[in-house]
Structure formats: structure tokens, C-alpha cells
mmCIF file of C-alpha atoms in Angstrom:
data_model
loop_
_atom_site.group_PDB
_atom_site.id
_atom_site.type_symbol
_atom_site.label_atom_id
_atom_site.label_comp_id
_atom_site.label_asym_id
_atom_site.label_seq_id
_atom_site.Cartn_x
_atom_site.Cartn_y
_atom_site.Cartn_z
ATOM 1 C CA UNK A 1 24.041 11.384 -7.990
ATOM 2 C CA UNK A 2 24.653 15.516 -8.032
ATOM 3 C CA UNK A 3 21.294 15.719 -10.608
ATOM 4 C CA UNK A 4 19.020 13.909 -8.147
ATOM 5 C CA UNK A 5 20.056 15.954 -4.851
ATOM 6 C CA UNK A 6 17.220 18.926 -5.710
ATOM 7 C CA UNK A 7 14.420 16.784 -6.206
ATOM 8 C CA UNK A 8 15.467 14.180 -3.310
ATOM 9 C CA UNK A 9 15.641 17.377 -1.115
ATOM 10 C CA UNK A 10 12.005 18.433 -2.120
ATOM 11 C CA UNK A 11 10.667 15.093 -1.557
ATOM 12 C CA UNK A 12 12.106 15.100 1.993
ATOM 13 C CA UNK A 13 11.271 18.572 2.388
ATOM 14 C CA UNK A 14 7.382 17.405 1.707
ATOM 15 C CA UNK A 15 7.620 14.576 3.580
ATOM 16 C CA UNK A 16 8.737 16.389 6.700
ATOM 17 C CA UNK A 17 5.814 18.904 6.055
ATOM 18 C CA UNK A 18 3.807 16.275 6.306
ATOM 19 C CA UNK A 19 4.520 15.144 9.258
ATOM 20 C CA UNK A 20 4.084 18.280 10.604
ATOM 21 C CA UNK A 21 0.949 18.500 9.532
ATOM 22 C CA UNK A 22 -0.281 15.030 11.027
ATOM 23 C CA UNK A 23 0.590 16.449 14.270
ATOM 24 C CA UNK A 24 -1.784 19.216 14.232
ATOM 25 C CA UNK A 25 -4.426 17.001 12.092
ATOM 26 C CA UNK A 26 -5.048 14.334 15.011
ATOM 27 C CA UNK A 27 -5.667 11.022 13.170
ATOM 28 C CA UNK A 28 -4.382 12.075 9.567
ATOM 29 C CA UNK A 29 -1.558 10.083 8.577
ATOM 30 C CA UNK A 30 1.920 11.572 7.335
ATOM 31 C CA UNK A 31 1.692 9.101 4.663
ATOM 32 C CA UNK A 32 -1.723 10.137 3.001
ATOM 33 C CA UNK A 33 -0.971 13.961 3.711
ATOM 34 C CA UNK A 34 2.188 13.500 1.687
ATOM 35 C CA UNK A 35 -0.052 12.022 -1.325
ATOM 36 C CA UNK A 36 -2.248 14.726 -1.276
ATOM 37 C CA UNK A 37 0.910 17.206 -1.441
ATOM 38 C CA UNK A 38 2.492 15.833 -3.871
ATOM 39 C CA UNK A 39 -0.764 16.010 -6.147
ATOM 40 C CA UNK A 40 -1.752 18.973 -5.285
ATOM 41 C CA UNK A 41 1.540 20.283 -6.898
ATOM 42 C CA UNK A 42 1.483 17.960 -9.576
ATOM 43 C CA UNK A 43 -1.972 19.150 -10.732
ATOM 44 C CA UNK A 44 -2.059 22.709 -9.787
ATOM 45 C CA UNK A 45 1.706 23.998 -10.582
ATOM 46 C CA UNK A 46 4.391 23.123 -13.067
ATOM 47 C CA UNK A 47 7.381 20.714 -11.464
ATOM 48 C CA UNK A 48 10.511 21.820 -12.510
ATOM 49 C CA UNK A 49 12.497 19.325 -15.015
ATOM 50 C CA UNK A 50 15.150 19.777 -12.753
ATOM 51 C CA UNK A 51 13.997 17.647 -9.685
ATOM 52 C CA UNK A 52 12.503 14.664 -12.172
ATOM 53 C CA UNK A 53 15.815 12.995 -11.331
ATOM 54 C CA UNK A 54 15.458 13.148 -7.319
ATOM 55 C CA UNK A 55 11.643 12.224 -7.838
ATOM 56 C CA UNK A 56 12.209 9.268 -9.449
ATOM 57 C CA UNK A 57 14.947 8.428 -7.140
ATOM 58 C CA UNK A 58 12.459 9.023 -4.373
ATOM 59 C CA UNK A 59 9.815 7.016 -5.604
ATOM 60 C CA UNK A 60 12.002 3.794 -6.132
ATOM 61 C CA UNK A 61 14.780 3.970 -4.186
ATOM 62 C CA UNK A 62 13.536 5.681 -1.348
ATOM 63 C CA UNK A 63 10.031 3.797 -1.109
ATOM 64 C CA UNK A 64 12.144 0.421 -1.321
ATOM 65 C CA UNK A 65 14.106 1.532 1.890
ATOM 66 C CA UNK A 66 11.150 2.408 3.783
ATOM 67 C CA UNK A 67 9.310 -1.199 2.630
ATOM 68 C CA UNK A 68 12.800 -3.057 3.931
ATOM 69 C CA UNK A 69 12.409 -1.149 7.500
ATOM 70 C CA UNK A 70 8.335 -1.773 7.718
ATOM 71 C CA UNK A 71 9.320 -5.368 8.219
ATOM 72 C CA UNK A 72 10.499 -4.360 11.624
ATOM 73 C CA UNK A 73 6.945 -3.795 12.281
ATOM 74 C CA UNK A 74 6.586 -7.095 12.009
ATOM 75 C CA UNK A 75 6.783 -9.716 14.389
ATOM 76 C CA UNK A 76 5.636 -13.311 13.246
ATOM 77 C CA UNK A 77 5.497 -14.257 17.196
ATOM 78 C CA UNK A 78 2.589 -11.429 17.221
ATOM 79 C CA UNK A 79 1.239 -12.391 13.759
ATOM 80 C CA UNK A 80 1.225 -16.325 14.979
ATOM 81 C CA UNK A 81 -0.941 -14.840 17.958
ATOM 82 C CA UNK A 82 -3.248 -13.909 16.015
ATOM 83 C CA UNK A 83 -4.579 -17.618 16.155
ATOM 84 C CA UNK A 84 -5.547 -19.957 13.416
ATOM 85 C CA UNK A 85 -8.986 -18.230 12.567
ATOM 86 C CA UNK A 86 -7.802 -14.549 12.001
ATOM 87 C CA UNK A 87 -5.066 -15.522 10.110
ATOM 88 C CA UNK A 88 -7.110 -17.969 7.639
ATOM 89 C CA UNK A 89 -9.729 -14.647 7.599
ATOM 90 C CA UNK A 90 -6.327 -12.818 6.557
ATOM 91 C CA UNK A 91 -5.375 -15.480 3.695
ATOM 92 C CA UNK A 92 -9.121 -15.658 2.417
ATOM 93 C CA UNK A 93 -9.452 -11.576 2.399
ATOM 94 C CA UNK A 94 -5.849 -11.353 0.424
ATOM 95 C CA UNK A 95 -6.576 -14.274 -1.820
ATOM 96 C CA UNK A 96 -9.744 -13.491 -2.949
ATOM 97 C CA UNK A 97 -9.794 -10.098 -3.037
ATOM 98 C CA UNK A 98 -6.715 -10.513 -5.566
ATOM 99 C CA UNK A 99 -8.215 -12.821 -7.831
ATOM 100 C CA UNK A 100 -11.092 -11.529 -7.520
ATOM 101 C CA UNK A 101 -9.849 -8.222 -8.732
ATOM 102 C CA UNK A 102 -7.827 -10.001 -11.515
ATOM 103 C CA UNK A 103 -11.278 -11.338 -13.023
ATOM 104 C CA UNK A 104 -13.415 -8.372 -12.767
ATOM 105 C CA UNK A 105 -10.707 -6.129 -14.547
ATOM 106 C CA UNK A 106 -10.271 -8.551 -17.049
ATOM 107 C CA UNK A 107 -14.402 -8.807 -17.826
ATOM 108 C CA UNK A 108 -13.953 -4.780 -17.884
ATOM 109 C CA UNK A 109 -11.249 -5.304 -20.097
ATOM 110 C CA UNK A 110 -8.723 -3.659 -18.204
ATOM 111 C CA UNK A 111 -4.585 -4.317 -19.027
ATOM 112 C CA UNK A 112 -3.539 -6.935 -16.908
ATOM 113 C CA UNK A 113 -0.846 -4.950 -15.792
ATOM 114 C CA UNK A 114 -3.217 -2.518 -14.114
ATOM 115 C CA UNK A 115 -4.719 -5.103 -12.736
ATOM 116 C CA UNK A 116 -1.998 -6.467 -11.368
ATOM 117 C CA UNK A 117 -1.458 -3.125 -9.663
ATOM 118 C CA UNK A 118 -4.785 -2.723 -8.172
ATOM 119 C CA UNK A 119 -5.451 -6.164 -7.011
ATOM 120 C CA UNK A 120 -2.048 -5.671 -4.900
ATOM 121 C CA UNK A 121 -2.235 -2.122 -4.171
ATOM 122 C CA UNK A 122 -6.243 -3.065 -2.563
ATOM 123 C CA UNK A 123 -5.386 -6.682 -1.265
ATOM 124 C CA UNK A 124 -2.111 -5.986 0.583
ATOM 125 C CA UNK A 125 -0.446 -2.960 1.771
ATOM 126 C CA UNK A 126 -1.912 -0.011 -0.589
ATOM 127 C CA UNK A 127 0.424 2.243 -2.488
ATOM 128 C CA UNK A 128 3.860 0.741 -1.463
ATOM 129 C CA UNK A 129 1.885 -2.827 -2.615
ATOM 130 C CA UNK A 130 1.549 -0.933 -5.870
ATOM 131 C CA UNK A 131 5.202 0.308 -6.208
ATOM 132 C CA UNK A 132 6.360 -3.222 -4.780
ATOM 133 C CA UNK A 133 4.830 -4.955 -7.932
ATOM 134 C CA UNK A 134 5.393 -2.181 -10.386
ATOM 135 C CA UNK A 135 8.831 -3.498 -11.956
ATOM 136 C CA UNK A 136 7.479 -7.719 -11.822
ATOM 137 C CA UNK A 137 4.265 -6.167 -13.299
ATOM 138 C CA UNK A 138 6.159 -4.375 -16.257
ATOM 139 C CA UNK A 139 4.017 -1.608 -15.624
ATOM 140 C CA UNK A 140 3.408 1.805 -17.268
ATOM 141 C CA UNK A 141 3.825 5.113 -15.304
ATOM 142 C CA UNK A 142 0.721 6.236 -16.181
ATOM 143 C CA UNK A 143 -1.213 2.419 -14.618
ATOM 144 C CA UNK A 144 0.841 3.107 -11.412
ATOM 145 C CA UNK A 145 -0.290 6.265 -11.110
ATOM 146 C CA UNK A 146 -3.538 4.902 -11.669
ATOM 147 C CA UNK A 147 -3.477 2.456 -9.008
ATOM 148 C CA UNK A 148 -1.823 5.113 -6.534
ATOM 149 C CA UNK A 149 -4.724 7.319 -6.782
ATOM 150 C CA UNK A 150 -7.446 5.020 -6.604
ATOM 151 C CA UNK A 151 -5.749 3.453 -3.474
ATOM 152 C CA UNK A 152 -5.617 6.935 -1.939
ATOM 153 C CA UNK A 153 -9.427 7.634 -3.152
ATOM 154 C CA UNK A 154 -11.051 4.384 -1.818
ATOM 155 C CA UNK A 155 -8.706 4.357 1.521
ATOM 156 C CA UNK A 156 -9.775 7.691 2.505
ATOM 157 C CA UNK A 157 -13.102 6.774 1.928
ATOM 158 C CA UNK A 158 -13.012 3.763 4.340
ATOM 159 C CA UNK A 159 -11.552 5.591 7.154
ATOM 160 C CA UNK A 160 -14.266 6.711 8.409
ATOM 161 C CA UNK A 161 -16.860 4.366 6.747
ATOM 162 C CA UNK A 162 -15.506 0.979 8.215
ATOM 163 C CA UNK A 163 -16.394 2.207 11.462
ATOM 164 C CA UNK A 164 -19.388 3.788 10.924
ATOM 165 C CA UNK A 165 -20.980 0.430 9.274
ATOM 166 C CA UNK A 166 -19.262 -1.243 12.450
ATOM 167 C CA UNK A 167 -21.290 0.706 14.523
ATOM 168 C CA UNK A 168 -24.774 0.182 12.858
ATOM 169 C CA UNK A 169 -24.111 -3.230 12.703
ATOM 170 C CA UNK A 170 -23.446 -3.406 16.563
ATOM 171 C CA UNK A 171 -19.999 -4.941 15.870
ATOM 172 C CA UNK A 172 -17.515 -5.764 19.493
ATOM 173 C CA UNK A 173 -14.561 -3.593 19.176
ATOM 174 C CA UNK A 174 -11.978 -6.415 18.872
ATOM 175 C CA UNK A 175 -14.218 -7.682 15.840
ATOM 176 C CA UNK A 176 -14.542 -4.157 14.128
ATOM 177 C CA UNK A 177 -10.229 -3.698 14.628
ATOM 178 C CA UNK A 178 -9.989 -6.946 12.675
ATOM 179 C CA UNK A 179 -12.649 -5.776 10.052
ATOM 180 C CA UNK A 180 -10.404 -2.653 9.968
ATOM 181 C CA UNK A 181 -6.977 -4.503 9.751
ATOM 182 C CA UNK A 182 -8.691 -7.193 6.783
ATOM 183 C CA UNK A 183 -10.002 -4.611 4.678
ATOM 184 C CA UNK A 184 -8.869 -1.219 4.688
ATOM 185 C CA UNK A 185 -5.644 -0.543 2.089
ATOM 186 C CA UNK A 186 -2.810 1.541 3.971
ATOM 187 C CA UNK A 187 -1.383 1.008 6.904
ATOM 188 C CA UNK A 188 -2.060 4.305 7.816
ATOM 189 C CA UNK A 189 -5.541 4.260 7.058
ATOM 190 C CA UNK A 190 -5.749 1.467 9.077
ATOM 191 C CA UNK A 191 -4.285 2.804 12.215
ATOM 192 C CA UNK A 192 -6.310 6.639 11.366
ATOM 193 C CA UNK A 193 -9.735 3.880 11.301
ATOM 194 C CA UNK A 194 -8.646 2.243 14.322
ATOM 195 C CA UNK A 195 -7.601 5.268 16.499
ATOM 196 C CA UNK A 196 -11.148 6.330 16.140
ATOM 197 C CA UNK A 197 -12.838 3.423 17.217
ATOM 198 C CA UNK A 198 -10.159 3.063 20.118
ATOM 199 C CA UNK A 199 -7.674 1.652 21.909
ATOM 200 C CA UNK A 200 -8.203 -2.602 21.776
ATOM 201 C CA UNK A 201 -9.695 -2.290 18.754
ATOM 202 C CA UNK A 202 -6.324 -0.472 17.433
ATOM 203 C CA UNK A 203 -3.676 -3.179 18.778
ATOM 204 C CA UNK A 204 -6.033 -5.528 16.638
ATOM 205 C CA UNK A 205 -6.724 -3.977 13.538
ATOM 206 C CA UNK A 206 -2.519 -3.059 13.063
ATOM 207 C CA UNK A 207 -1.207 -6.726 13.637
ATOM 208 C CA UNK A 208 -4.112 -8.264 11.419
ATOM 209 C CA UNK A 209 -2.681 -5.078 9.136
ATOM 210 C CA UNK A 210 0.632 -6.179 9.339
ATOM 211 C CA UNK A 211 -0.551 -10.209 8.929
ATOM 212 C CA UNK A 212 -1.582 -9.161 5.261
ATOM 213 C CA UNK A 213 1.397 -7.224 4.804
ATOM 214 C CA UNK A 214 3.256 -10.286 5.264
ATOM 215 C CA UNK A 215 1.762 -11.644 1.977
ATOM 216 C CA UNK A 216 3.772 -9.100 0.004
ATOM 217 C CA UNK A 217 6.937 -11.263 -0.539
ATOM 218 C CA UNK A 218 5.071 -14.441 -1.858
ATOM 219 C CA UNK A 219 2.776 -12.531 -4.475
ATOM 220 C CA UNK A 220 5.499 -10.092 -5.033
ATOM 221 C CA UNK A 221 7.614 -13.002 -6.611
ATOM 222 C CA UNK A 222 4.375 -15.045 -7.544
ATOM 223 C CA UNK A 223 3.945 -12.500 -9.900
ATOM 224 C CA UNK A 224 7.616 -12.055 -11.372
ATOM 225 C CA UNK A 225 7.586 -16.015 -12.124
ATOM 226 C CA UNK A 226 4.469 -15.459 -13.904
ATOM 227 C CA UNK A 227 6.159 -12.762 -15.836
ATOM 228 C CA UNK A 228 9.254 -14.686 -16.860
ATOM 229 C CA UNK A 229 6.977 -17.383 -17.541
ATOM 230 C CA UNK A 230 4.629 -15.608 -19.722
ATOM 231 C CA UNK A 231 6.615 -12.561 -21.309
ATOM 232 C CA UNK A 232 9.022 -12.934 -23.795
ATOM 233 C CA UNK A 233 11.932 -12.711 -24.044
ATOM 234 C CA UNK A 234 13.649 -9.833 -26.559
ATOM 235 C CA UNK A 235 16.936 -9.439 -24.928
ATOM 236 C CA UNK A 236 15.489 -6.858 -22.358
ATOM 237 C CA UNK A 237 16.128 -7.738 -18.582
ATOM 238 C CA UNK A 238 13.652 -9.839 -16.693
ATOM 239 C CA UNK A 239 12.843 -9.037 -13.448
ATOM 240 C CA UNK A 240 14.435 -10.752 -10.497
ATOM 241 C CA UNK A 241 12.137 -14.003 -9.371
ATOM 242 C CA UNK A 242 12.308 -12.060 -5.292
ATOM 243 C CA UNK A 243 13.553 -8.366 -5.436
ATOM 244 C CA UNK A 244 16.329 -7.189 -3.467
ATOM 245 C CA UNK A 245 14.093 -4.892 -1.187
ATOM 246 C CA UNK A 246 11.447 -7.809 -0.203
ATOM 247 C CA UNK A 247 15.003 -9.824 0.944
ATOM 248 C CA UNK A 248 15.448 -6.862 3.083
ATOM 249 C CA UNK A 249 11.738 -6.814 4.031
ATOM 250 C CA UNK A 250 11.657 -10.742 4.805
ATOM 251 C CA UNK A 251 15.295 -9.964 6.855
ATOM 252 C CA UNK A 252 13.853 -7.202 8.777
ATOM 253 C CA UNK A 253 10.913 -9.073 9.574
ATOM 254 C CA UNK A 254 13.122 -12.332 11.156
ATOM 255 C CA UNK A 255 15.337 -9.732 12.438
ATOM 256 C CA UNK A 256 12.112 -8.238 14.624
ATOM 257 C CA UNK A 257 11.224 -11.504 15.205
ATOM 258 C CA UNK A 258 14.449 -12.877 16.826
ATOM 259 C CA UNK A 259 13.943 -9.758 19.771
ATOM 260 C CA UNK A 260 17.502 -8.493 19.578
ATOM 261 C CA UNK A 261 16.912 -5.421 18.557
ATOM 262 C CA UNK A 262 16.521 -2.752 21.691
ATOM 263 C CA UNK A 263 13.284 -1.173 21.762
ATOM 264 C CA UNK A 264 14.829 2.582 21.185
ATOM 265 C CA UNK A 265 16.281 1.366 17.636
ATOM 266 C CA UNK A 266 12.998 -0.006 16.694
ATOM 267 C CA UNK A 267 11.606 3.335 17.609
ATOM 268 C CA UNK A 268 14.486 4.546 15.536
ATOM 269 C CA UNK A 269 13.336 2.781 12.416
ATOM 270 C CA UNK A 270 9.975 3.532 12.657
ATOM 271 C CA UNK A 271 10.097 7.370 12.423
ATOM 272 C CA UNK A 272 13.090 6.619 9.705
ATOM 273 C CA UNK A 273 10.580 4.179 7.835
ATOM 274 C CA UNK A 274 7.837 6.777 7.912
ATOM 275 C CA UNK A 275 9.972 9.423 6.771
ATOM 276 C CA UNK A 276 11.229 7.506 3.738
ATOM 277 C CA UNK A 277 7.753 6.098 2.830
ATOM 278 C CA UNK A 278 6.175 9.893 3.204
ATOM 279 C CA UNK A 279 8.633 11.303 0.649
ATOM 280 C CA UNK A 280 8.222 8.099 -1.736
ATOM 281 C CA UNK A 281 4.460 9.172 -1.564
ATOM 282 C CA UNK A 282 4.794 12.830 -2.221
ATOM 283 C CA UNK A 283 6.829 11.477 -5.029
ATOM 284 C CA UNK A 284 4.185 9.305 -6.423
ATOM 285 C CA UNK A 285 1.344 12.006 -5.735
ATOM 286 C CA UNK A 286 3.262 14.441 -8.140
ATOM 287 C CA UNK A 287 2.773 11.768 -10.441
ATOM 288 C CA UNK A 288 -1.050 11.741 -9.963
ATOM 289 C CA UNK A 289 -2.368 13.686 -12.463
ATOM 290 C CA UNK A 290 -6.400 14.242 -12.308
ATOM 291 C CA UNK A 291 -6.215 14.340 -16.199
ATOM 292 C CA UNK A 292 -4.852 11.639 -16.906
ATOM 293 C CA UNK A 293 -7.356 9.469 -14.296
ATOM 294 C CA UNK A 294 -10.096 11.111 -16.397
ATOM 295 C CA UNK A 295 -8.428 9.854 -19.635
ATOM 296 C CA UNK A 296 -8.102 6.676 -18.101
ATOM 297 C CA UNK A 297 -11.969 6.393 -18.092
ATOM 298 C CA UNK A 298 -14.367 4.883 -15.834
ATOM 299 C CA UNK A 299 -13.349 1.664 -15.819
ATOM 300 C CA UNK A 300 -10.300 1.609 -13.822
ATOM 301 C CA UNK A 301 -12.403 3.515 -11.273
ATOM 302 C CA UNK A 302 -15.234 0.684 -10.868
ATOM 303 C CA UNK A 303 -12.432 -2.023 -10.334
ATOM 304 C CA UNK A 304 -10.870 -0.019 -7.537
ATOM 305 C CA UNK A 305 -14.825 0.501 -5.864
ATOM 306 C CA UNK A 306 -15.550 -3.485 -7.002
ATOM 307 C CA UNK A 307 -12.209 -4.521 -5.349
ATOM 308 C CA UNK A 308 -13.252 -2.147 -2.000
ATOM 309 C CA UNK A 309 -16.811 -4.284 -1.737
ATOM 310 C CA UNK A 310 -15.177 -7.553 -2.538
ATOM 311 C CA UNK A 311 -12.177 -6.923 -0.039
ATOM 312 C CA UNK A 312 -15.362 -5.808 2.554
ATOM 313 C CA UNK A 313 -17.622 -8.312 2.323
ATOM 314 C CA UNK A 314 -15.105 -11.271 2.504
ATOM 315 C CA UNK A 315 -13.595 -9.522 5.938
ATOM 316 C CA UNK A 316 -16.675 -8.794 7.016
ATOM 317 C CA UNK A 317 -18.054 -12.142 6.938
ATOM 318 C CA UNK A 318 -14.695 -14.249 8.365
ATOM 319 C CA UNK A 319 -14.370 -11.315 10.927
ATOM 320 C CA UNK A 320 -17.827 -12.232 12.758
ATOM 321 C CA UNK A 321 -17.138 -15.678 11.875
ATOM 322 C CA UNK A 322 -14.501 -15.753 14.456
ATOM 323 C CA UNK A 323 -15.169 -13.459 16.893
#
């Protein structure tokens, strides 16, 4: 435990720098600033061997903690609000988006394990999607890191384009927060999109945000029974049919639900769960490397923007179908 202190204590250290920063950068999430951190380090100086252990600590452990407290976020009262439309628009933008991800990167001939990565990391919940599915996936560091930075690439990008093309199109601002909430990949690009269209259009675009979060546990262990269906078996350890951490996430989420929890702990939790989930990204962003993105060629890279204008479209189209 000892060898993991240093580099536990940097990740924190970044992740508190980043929230720092998202104060005086109105809008920018802690989460995304801790990304960018972490690879600008990665890329620009040498880490020391000596916080590897804390790192990977941080991305795993750490990131796993913070997914178990964002289902405090969610209430499936709120969710159920929603009404039957949005959440079938949530389903269909999840769903298809996922497979439809799955088939492109297999006619681009892309390792279904990155796929795997991408399609969740761009149909659900972004980065921690991508770290939730790494272990069922039986991924490679180098396809995680992959699907980390193409998350962060395409997100940013649809901060401030999902409203824009809102805009031209004349969209109400309840129906542009729950084109935000169906398409865009972090929660925290969601809420930095929403913020600037305002207020309504906010509330909206989080819960439909949270709606597709609560997909998570189903294809999280959708995909580790495909795995232990499919891979064989060689003595190595499968992984579990439903992780540990999405138990916690699906017990935090009932917990929320049941309203016994007093509105200061849930405050509580919140900054705890952002914390955690800032210095599992400044983690992960030391392990984007642009080099290795280049090496990966361009293929990987027109999944991601294929995935972005599938994920779009479909939300696009349910969202004015039931406004």
C-alpha cells in the first residue's frame, strides 16, 4: 500500500487543481480539466516510475469509488418522470448508438475490444463507461487509452456544437436539454452544454444524462457474459458476470431512490464523487499518449466521429419527436 501513496497523492493533488481551475474557468468541468492535466504531463514530461503504482491505483480503484457514489445522482423516481417517450428516446440513442458502433468498427476492422470500449465510452457515460467495461472487455492499455482520448476529443467538441446546431435549427430549450442529455458523452460535458443554453434546459439535459447512465449495469454485465461465453478458457480468471463497483452503483442508486439520505450527505457525496472521478481522470490522461493515438491510425479516430453522428442523429430525431 506504502508504494502507491506518491502517485495516489499526485493524482489527488491534480484533481484538486482541477477543481480549482473550474472555478475560475466558468463552465469547464473538473473532470475534463483533469484529462487534459494528466496528458499534458504524460506527453510533455517524463512520469516518474515511482508513482506508476498510485496511478494505477487511481485509475481503478479510485474511478470505481467515484462510479459507486454517481449512483446517488440518481433517482429512478426522477428518471421515471421523465415519461415514457424520453426514456424510449434514451433506450433507442444507447442501443443503437452501441451496435451501431460495434458494426462500423468491425467493417473498419477495428479489435472488438476497442470497440467495445468506444461504443460504451460514446453510448453511455464517456470515460468512466470506458474504464467500467475495460476488465469484461479484456482490454489492452493502449485501446483504453484510445477510447479515453477520443471520448475527451469528440465531447469537447460537442459542447459547444450541440447548442449551436440547436439554435439554427430553432430548437425549444426543454427539447435542445434532452438533445444535450441523449447525445453528448460526459456528464460533465453535458452539464458545461447545458449551463450555456440555460437553466430548464439544464434540469433536462442532466436527468436524461443520468437516464443513460443507468444503462451502465445491464451492458456492463451484458458484455462480461458475452466474454465468458465467447473467450476461452486457459486457466486465467474470468471476469465477474456484474462487478463489485456496478453493485455499489445499482445500491447507491436504490439508496437515492428510497429518500433517506439528508440532503447535506448527498451534497457530501457529490463533491467526494467528483473528487475521486477527477483524479481517476488525471490518471487516465497520463496514460494518453498523442503518439501512440497516431500509431493507432486513422481508423479508431473515424469510429469515434461515426459513433458522434450516429449517437446525434438518432437523439436528434426522437428528441423533436417528443417534444
Amino acid at each position: 500500500m506504502s508504494n502507491s501513496l506518491p502517485g495516489l497523492a499526485v493524482c489527488l493533488a491534480g484533481a484538486a487543481l482541477s477543481w480549482l481551475l473550474s472555478g475560475l474557468l466558468s463552465g469547464t468541468s473538473p473532470l475534463l480539466i483533469a484529462i487534459l492535466l494528466g496528458a499534458a504531463w504524460g506527453n510533455l514530461l517524463p512520469v516518474p516510475s515511482l508513482l506508476f503504482t498510485g496511478i494505477g491505483v487511481s485509475s481503478r480503484t479510485l474511478l470505481r469509488a467515484g462510479i459507486v457514489l454517481l449512483g446517488l445522482q440518481l433517482s429512478l423516481s426522477a428518471v421515471l418522470g421523465l415519461g415514457p417517450g424520453v426514456l424510449l428516446l434514451v433506450l433507442l440513442s444507447v442501443g443503437v448508438t452501441f451496435a451501431a458502433t460495434l458494426w462500423i468498427g468491425k467493417l473498419l476492422g477495428i479489435s472488438f475490444a476497442q470497440r467495445l470500449l468506444i461504443a460504451s465510452g460514446f453510448s453511455i457515460c464517456g470515460a468512466a463507461a470506458v474504464a467500467a467495461t475495460e476488465t469484461a472487455a479484456g482490454a489492452k492499455k493502449t485501446e483504453v487509452a484510445t477510447a479515453v482520448g477520443l471520448v475527451v476529443l469528440f465531447g469537447t467538441l460537442m459542447i459547444p456544437t450541440v447548442p449551436f446546431l440547436g439554435g439554427l435549427l430553432g430548437l425549444p430549450e426543454r427539447t435542445l436539454g434532452v438533445w444535450i442529455g441523449a447525445s453528448t458523452h460526459e456528464v460533465a460535458q453535458v452539464v458545461a452544454a447545458g449551463e450555456s443554453v440555460g437553466s430548464s434546459a439544464l434540469a433536462v439535459a442532466v436527468t436524461v444524462k443520468l437516464a443513460r447512465v443507468l444503462t451502465l449495469a445491464p451492458i456492463t454485465a451484458g458484455i462480461a457474459l458475452r466474454m465468458r461465453r465467447t473467450k476461452p478458457t486457459t486457466g486465467g480468471k474470468m471476469p465477474p458476470v456484474v462487478p463489485f463497483f456496478i453493485v455499489g452503483f445499482v445500491g447507491a442508486m436504490l439508496l437515492r431512490t428510497s429518500d433517506v439520505l439528508p440532503q447535506g450527505a448527498l451534497d457530501l457525496a457529490q463533491v467526494l464523487q467528483t473528487l475521486l472521478l477527477s483524479a481517476a481522470m488525471f490518471a487516465l490522461g497520463l496514460g494518453v499518449h498523442l503518439k501512440s493515438l497516431l500509431r493507432v491510425g486513422k481508423r479508431p479516430v473515424l469510429l469515434g466521429l461515426l459513433s458522434t453522428l450516429v449517437i446525434l442523429g438518432v437523439s436528434l430525431a426522437c428528441s423533436i419527436a417528443v417534444s
